[in-house]
mmCIF file of C-alpha atoms and ligand atoms in Angstrom:
data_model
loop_
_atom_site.group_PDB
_atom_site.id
_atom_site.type_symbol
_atom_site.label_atom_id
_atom_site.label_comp_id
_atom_site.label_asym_id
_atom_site.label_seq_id
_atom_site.Cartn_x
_atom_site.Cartn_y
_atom_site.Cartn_z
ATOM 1 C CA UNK A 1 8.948 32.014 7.767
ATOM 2 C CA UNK A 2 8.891 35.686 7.943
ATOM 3 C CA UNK A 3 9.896 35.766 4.556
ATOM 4 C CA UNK A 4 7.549 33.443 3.508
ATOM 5 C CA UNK A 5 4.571 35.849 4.833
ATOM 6 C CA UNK A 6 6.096 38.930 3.090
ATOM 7 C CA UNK A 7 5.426 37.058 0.406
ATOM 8 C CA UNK A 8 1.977 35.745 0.504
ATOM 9 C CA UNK A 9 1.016 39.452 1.882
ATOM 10 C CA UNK A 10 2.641 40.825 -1.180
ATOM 11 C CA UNK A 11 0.882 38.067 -3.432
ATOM 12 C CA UNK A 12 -2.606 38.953 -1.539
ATOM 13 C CA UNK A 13 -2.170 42.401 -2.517
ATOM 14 C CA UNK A 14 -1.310 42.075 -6.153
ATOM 15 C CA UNK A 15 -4.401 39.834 -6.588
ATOM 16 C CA UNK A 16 -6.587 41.761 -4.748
ATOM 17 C CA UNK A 17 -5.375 44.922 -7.514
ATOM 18 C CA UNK A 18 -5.534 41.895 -10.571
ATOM 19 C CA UNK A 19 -8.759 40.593 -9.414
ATOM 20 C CA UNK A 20 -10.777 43.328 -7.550
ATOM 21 C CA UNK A 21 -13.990 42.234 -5.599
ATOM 22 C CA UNK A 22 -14.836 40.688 -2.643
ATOM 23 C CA UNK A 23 -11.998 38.975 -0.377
ATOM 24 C CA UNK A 24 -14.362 35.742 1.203
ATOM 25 C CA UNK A 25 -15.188 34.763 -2.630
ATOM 26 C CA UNK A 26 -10.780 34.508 -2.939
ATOM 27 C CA UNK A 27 -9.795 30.834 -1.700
ATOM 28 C CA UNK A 28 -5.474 29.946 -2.002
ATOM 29 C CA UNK A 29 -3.911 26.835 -2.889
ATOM 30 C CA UNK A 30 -0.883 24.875 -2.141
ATOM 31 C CA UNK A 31 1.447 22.759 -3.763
ATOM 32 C CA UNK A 32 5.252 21.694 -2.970
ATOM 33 C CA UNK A 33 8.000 21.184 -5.104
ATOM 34 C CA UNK A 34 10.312 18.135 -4.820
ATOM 35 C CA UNK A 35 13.590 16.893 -4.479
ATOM 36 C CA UNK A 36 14.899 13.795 -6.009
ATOM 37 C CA UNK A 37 16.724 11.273 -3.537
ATOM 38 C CA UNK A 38 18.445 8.805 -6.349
ATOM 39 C CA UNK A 39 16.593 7.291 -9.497
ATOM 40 C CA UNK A 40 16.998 9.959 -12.436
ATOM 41 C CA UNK A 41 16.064 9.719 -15.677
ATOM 42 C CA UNK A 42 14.443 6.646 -14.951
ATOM 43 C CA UNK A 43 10.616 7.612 -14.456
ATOM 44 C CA UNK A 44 10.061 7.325 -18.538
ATOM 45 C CA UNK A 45 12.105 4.072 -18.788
ATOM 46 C CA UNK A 46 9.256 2.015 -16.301
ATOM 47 C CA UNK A 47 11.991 2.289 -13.747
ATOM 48 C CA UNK A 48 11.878 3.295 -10.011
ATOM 49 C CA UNK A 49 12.609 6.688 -8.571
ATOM 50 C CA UNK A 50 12.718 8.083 -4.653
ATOM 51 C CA UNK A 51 11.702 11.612 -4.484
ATOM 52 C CA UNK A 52 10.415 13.601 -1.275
ATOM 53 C CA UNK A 53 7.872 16.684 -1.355
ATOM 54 C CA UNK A 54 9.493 19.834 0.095
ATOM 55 C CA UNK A 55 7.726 22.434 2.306
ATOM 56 C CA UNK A 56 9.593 25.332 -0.495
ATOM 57 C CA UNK A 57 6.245 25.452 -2.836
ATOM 58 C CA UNK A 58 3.819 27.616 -5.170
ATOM 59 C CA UNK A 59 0.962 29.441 -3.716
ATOM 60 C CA UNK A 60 -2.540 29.906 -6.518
ATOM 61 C CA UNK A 61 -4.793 32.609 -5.176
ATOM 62 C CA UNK A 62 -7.982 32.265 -6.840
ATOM 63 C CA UNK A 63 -11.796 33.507 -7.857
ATOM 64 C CA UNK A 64 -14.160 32.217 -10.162
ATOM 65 C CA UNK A 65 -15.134 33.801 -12.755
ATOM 66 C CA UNK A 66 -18.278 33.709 -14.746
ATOM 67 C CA UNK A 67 -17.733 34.344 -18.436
ATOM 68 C CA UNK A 68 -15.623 31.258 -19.161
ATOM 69 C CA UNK A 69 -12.173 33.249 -19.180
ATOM 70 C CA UNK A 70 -9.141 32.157 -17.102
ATOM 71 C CA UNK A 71 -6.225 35.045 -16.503
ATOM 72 C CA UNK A 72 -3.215 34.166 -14.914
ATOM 73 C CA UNK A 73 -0.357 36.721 -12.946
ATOM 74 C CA UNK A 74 2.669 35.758 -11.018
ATOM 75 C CA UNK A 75 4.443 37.647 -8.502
ATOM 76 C CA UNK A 76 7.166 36.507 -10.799
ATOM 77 C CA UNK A 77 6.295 38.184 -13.780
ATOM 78 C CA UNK A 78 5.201 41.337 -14.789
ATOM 79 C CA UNK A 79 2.931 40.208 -17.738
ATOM 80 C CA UNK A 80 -0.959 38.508 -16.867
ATOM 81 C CA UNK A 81 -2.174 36.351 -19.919
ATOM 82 C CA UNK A 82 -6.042 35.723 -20.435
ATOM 83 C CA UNK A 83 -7.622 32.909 -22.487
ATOM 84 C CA UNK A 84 -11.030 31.847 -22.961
ATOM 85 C CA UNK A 85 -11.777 28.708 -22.135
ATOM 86 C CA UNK A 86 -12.942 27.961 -25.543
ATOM 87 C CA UNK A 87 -9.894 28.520 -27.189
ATOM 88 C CA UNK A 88 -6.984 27.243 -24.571
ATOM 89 C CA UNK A 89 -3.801 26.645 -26.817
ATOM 90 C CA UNK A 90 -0.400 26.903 -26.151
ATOM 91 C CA UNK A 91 1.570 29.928 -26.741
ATOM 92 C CA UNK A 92 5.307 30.540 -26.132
ATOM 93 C CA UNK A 93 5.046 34.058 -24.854
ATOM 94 C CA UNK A 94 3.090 33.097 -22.776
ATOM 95 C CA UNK A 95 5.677 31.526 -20.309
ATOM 96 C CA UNK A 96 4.921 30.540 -17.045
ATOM 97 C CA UNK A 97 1.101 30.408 -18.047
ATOM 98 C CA UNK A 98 1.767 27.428 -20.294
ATOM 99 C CA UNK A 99 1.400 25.593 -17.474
ATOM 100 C CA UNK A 100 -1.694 26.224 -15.871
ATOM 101 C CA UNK A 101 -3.461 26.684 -19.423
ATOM 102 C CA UNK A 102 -1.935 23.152 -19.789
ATOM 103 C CA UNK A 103 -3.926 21.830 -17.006
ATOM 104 C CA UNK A 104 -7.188 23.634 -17.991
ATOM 105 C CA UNK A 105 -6.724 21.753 -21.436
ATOM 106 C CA UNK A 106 -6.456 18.611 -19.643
ATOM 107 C CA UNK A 107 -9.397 19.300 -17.156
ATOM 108 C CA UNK A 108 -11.677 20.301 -20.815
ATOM 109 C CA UNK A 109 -10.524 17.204 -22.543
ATOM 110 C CA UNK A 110 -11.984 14.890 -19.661
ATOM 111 C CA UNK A 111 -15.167 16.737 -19.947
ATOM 112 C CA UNK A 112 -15.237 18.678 -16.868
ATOM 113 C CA UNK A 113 -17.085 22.161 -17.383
ATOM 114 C CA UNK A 114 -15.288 25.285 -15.867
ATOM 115 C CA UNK A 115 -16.958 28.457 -15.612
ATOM 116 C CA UNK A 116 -13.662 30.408 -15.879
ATOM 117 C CA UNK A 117 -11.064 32.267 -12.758
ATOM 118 C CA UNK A 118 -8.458 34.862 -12.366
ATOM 119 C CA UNK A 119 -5.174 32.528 -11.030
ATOM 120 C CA UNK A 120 -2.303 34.502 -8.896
ATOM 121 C CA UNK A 121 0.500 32.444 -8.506
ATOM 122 C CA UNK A 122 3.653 32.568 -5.938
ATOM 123 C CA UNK A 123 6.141 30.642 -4.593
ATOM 124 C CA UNK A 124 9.435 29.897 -3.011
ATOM 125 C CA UNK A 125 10.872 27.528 -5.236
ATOM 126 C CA UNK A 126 13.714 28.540 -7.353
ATOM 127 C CA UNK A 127 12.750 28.257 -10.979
ATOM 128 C CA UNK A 128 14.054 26.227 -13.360
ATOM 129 C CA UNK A 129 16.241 24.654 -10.507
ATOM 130 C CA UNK A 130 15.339 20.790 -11.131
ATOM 131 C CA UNK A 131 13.147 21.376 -7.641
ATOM 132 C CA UNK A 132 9.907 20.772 -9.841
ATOM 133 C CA UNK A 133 8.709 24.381 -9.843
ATOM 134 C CA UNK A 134 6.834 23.507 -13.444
ATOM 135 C CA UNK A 135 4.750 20.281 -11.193
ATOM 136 C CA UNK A 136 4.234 22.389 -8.348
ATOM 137 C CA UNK A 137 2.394 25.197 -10.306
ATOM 138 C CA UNK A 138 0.427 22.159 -12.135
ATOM 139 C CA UNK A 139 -0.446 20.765 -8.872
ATOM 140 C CA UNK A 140 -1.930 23.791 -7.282
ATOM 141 C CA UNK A 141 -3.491 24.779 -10.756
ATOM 142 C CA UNK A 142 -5.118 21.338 -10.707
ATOM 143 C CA UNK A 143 -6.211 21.034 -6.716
ATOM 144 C CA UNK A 144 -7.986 24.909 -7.464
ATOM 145 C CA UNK A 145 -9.849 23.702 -10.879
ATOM 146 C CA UNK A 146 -11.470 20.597 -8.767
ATOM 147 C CA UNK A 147 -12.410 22.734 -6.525
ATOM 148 C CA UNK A 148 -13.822 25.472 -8.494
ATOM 149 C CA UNK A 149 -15.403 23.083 -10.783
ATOM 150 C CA UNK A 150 -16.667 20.806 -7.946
ATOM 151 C CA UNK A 151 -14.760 17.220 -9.957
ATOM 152 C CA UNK A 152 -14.182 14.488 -7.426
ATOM 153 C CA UNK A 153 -10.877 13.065 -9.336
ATOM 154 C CA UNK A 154 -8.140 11.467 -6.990
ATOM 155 C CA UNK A 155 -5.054 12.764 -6.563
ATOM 156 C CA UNK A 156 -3.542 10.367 -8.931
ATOM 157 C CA UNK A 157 -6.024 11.622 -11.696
ATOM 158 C CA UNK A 158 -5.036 15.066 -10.670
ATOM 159 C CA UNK A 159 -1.127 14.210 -10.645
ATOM 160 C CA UNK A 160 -1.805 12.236 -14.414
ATOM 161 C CA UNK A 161 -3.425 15.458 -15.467
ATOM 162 C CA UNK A 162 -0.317 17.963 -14.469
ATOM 163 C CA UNK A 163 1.648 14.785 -16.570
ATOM 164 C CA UNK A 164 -0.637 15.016 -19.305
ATOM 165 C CA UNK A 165 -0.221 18.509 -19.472
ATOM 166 C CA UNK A 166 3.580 18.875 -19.872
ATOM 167 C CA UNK A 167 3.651 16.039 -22.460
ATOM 168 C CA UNK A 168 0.859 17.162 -24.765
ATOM 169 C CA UNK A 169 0.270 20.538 -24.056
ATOM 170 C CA UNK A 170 3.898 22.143 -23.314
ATOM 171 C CA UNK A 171 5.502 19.225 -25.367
ATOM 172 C CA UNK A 172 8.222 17.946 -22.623
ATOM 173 C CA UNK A 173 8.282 14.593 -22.786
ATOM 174 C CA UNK A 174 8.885 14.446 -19.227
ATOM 175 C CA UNK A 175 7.606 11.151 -16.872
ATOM 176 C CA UNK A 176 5.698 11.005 -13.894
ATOM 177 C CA UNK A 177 8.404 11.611 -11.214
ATOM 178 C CA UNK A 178 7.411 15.295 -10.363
ATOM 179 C CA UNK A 179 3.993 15.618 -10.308
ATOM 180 C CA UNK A 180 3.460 12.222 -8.604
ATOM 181 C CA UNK A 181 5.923 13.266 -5.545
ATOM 182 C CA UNK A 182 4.208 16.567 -5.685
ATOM 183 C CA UNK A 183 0.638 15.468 -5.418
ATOM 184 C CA UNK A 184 1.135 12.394 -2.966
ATOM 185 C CA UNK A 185 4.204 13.337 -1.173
ATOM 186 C CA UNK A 186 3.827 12.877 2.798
ATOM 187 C CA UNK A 187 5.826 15.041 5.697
ATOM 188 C CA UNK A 188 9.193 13.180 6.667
ATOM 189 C CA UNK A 189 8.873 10.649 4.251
ATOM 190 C CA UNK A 190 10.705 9.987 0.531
ATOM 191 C CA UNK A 191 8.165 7.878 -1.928
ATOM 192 C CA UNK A 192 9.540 4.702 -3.842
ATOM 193 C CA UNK A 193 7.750 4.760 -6.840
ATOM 194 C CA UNK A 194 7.533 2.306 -9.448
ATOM 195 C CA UNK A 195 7.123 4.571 -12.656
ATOM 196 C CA UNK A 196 5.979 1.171 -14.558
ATOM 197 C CA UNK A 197 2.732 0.328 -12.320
ATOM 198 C CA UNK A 198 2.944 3.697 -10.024
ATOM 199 C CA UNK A 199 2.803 1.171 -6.790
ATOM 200 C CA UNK A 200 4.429 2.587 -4.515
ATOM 201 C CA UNK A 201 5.756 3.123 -0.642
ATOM 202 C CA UNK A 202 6.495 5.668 1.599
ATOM 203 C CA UNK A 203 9.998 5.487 3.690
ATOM 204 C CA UNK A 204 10.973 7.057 5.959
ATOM 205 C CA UNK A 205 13.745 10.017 5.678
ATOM 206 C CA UNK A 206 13.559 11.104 9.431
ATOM 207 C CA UNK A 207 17.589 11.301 10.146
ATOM 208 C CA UNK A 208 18.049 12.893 13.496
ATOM 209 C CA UNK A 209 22.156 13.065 12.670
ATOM 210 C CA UNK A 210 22.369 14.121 9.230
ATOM 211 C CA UNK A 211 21.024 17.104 7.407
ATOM 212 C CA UNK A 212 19.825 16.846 4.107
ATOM 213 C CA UNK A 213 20.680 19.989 1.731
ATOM 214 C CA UNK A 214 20.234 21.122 -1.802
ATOM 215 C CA UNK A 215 22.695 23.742 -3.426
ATOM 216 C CA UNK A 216 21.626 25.858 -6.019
ATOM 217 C CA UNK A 217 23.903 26.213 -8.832
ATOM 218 C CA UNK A 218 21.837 29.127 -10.278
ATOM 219 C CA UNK A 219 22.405 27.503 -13.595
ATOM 220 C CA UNK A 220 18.905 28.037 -15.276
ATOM 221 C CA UNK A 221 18.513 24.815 -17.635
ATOM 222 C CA UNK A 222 18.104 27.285 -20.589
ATOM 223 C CA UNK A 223 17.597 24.715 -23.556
ATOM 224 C CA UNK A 224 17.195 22.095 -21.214
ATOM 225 C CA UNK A 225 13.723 20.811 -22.381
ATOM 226 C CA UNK A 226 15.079 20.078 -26.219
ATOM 227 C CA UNK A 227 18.028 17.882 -24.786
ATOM 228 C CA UNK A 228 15.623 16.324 -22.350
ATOM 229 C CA UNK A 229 13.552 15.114 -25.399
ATOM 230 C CA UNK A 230 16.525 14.269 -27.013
ATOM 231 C CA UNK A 231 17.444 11.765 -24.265
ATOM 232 C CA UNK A 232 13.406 10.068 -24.382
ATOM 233 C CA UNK A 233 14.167 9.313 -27.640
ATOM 234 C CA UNK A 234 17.829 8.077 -27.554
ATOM 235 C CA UNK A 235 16.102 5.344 -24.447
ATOM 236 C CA UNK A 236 13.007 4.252 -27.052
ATOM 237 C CA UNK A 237 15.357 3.939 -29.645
ATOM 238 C CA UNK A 238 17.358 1.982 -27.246
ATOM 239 C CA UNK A 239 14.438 -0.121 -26.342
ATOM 240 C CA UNK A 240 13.714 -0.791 -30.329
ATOM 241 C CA UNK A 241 16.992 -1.915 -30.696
ATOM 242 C CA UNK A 242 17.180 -4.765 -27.917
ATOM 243 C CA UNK A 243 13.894 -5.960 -28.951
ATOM 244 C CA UNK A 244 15.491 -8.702 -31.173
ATOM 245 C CA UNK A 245 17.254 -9.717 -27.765
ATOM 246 C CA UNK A 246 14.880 -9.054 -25.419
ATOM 247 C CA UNK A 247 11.496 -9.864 -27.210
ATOM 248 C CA UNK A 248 8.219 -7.804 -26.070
ATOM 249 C CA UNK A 249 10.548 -5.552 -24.358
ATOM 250 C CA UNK A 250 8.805 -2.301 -23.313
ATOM 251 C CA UNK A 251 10.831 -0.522 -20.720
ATOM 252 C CA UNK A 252 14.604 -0.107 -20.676
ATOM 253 C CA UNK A 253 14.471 -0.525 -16.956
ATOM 254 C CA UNK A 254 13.730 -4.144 -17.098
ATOM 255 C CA UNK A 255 16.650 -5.587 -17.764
ATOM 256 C CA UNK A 256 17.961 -6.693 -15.024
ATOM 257 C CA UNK A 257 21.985 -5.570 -14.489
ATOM 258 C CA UNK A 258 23.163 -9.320 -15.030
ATOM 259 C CA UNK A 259 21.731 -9.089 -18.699
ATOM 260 C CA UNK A 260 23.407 -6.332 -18.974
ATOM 261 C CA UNK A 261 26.527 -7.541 -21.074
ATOM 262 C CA UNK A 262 23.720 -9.008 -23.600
ATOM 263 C CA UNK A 263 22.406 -5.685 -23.724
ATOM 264 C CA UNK A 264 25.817 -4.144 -24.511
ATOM 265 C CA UNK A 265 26.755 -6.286 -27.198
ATOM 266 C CA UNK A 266 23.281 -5.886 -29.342
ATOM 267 C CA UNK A 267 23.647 -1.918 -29.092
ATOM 268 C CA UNK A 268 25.701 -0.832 -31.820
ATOM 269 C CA UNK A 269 25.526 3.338 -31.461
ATOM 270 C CA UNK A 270 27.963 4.049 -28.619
ATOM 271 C CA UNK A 271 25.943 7.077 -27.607
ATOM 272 C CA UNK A 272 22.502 5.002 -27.273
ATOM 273 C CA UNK A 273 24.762 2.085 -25.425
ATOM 274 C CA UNK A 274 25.770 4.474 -22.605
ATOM 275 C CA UNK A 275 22.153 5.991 -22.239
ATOM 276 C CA UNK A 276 20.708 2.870 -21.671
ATOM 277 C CA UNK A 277 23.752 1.587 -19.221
ATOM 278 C CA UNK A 278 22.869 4.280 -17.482
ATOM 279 C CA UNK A 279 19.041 3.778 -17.067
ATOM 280 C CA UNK A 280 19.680 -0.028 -16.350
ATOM 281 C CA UNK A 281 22.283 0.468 -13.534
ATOM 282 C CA UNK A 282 20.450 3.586 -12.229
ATOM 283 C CA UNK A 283 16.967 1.460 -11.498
ATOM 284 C CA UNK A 284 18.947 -1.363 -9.633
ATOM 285 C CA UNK A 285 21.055 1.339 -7.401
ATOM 286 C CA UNK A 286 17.524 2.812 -6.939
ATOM 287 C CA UNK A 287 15.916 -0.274 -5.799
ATOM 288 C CA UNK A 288 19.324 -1.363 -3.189
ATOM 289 C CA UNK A 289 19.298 2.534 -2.217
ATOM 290 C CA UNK A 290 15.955 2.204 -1.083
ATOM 291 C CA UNK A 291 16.723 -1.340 1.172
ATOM 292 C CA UNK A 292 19.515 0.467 2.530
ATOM 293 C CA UNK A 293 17.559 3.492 3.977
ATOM 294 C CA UNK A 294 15.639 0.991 5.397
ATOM 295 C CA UNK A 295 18.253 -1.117 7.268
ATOM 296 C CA UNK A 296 19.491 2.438 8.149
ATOM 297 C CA UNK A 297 22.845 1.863 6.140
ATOM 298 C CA UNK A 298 22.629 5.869 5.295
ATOM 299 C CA UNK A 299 26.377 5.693 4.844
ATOM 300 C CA UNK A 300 26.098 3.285 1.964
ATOM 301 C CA UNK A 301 22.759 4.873 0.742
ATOM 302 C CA UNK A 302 25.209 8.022 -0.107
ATOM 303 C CA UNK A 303 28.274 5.883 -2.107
ATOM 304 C CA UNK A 304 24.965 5.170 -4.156
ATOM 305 C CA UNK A 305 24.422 8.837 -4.352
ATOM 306 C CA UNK A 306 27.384 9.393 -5.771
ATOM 307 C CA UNK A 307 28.116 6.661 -8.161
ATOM 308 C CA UNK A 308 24.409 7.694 -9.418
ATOM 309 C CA UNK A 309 25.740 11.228 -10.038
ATOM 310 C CA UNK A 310 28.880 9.808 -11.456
ATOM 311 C CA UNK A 311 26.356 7.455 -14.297
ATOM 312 C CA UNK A 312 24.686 11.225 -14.605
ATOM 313 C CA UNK A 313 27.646 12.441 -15.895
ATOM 314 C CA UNK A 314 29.878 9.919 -17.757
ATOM 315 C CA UNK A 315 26.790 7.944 -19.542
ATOM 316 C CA UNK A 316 23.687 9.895 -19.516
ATOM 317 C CA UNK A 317 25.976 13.287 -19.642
ATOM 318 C CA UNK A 318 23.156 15.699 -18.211
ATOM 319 C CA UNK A 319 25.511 17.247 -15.309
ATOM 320 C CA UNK A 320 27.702 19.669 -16.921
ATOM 321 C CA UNK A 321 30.410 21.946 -15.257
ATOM 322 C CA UNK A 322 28.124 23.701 -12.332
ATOM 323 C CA UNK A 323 26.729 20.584 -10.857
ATOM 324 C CA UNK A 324 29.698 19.078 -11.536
ATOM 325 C CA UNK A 325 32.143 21.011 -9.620
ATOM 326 C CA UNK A 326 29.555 20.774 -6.910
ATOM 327 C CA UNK A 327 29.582 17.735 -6.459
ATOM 328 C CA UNK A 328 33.466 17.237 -6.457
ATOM 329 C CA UNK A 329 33.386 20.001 -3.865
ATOM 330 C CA UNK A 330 30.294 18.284 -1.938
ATOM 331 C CA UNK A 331 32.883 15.019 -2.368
ATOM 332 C CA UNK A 332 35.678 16.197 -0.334
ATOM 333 C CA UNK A 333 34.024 17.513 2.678
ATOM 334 C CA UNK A 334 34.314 15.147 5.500
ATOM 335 C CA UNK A 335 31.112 15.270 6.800
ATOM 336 C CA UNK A 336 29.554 14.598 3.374
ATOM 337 C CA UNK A 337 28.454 10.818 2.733
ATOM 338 C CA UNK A 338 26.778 11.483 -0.245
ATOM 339 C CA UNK A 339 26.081 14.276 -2.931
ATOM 340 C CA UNK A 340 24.447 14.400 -6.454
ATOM 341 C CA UNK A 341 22.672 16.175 -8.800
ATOM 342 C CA UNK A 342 19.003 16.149 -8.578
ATOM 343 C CA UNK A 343 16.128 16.746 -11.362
ATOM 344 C CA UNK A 344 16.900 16.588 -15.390
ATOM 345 C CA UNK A 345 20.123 18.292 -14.942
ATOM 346 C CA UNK A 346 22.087 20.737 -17.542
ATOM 347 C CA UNK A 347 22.167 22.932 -14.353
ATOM 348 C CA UNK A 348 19.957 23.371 -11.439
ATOM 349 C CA UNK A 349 20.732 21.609 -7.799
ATOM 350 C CA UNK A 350 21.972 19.056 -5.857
ATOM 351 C CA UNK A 351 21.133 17.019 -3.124
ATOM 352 C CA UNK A 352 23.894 15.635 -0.108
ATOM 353 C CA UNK A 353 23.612 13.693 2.817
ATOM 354 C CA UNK A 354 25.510 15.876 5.532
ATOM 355 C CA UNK A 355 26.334 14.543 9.481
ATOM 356 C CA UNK A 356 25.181 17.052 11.616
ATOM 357 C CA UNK A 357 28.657 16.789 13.751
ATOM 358 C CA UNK A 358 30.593 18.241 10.910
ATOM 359 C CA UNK A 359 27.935 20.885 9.721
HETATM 360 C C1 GLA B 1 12.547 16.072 -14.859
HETATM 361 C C2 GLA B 1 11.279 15.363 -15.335
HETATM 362 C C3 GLA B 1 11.044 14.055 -14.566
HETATM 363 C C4 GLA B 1 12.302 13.191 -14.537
HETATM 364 C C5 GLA B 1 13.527 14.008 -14.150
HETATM 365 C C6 GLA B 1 14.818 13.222 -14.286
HETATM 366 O O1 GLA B 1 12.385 16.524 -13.557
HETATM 367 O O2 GLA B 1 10.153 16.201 -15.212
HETATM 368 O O3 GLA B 1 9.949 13.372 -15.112
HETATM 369 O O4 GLA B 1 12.492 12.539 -15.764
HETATM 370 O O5 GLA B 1 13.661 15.187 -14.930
HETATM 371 O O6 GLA B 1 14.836 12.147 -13.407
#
């Protein structure tokens, strides 16, 4: 904690020199990242996934401005960006500010009038670490907007909206995972979402004898985003294909694992056949993972861990070497009933299931 109010002091202070002016007009917004329990890469095939908000998050100090121009700074970065509001496009140097110009786009397209702000952000979450740092900085953009602009949108509308703008505005064609468990994650509890209808539940994660940890392999995902596209299209081209077999198909996570060997045989690229193996095999683990968290079975809820991470790497092949060897290492610790990686992958962390005893 005492780190965490160095931080905001230091973040007051460089807004305060960004944005001069009155301190009661400067209001601060929270958002947390998130950690993925089991169900990757399935959120854009219509298939389940069971993340849980973190307290690690992004901090947006803010005041309004008048003159219909938004300026961003980080504590992260050394270079503010400013934009009017009439002209909000996306720009590559601009970096980190992508994503709250992102969500200003998506705020103007629904018709809601801003009257501009200067936007400080912060945060403890590593970046690029497949903890959702990207959502997080959506989520707090979006929370300080609808507040600044006065919109009454729900939190679903305002999780859709950090969605909407890392498809079309950023151009990752990323699903709704993140900025759902972001926006309606609870304390103590994972959420079992259902990326097809968003229904969803919360469960429980409270484990009085087992510690749950993520491991940074300081692997930043680097050209992550272009392979992570390249793996939405290799699923809808999966999809096209199995539409002769599976008529009016529209999500690769609905086919069940005992249509699987149908599945298999009307694939014919070997590359496309072990993407969608993986998505098929990763929903079902999802949905038994899920049952046994709630019958307790924590022991079996990490085998599913790992044979998820194992899919990860042999089918899907997002791990690579770091999380990898992580993993393995995570593997042979006694204590250890379960360890993957966690988020899009190519590098980043990952989540185990440790007993206290042996900790
Ligand atoms: C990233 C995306 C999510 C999800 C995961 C993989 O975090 O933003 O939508 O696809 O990868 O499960």
């Amino acid at each position: 904690m005492a780190n965490r109010v160095g931080l905001l002091q230091e973040a007051y202070q460089k807004f305060m020199a960004f944005s001069p002016g009155d301190a009661d007009q400067v209001r601060v917004f929270f958002a947390p990242g998130r950690v993925n329990l089991i169900g990757e890469h399935t959120d854009y095939n219509g298939g389940l996934v069971f993340p849980a908000a973190l307290t690690l998050g992004t901090w947006v100090f803010v005041r309004s401005r008048q003159d219909h121009h938004f300026r961003f700074a980080s504590t992260s970065f050394a270079a503010t960006v400013e934009v009017s509001g009439e002209n909000v496009q996306y720009a590559a140097k601009d970096d980190f500010a992508n994503y709250p110009k992102g969500v200003i786009w998506a705020f103007l397209q629904r018709g809601i009038e801003m009257s501009g702000a200067d936007m400080l952000f912060a945060g403890d979450l590593p970046n690029r670490a497949g903890l959702s740092s990207s959502a997080s900085v959506e989520l707090a953009t979006a929370v300080a907007l609808q507040a600044i602009s006065g919109s009454e949108l729900s939190m679903v509308e305002l999780v859709k909206i950090g969605q909407q703008a890392e498809n079309q505005f950023v151009g990752v064609n990323s699903g709704i995972m993140d900025q759902f468990a972001v926006g309606m994650g609870k304390a103590g509890h994972a959420i079992l979402l259902d990326c097809a209808t968003l229904d969803y539940t919360l469960a429980s994660i409270d484990m009085p004898d087992y510690h749950l940890i993520m491991i940074n392999t300081n692997k930043q995902r680097g050209l992550a985003d272009s392979k992570y596209n390249e793996r939405y299209s290799q699923c809808q081209t999966a999809v096209q294909e199995l539409q002769s077999v599976f008529p009016g198909l529209q999500f690769l996570a609905e086919i069940a694992p005992q249509d699987w060997p149908r599945a298999d045989a009307a694939i014919v690229d070997p590359v496309i056949k072990k993407r969608a193996r993986h998505v098929v095999f990763e929903h079902a683990r999802t949905k038994e993972a899920a049952n046994l968290l709630r019958a307790l079975d924590l022991e079996g809820f990490g085998r599913l861990m790992n044979e998820s991470h194992v899919s990860l790497r042999d089918d899907y092949e997002v791990t690579g070497v770091e999380l990898d060897a992580l993993a393995k290492a995570a593997w042979s610790v006694p204590g250890c009933i379960g360890s993957r990686m966690t988020g899009a992958g190519f590098g980043g962390c990952t989540v185990s299931i440790v007993r206290k005893d042996d900790y």
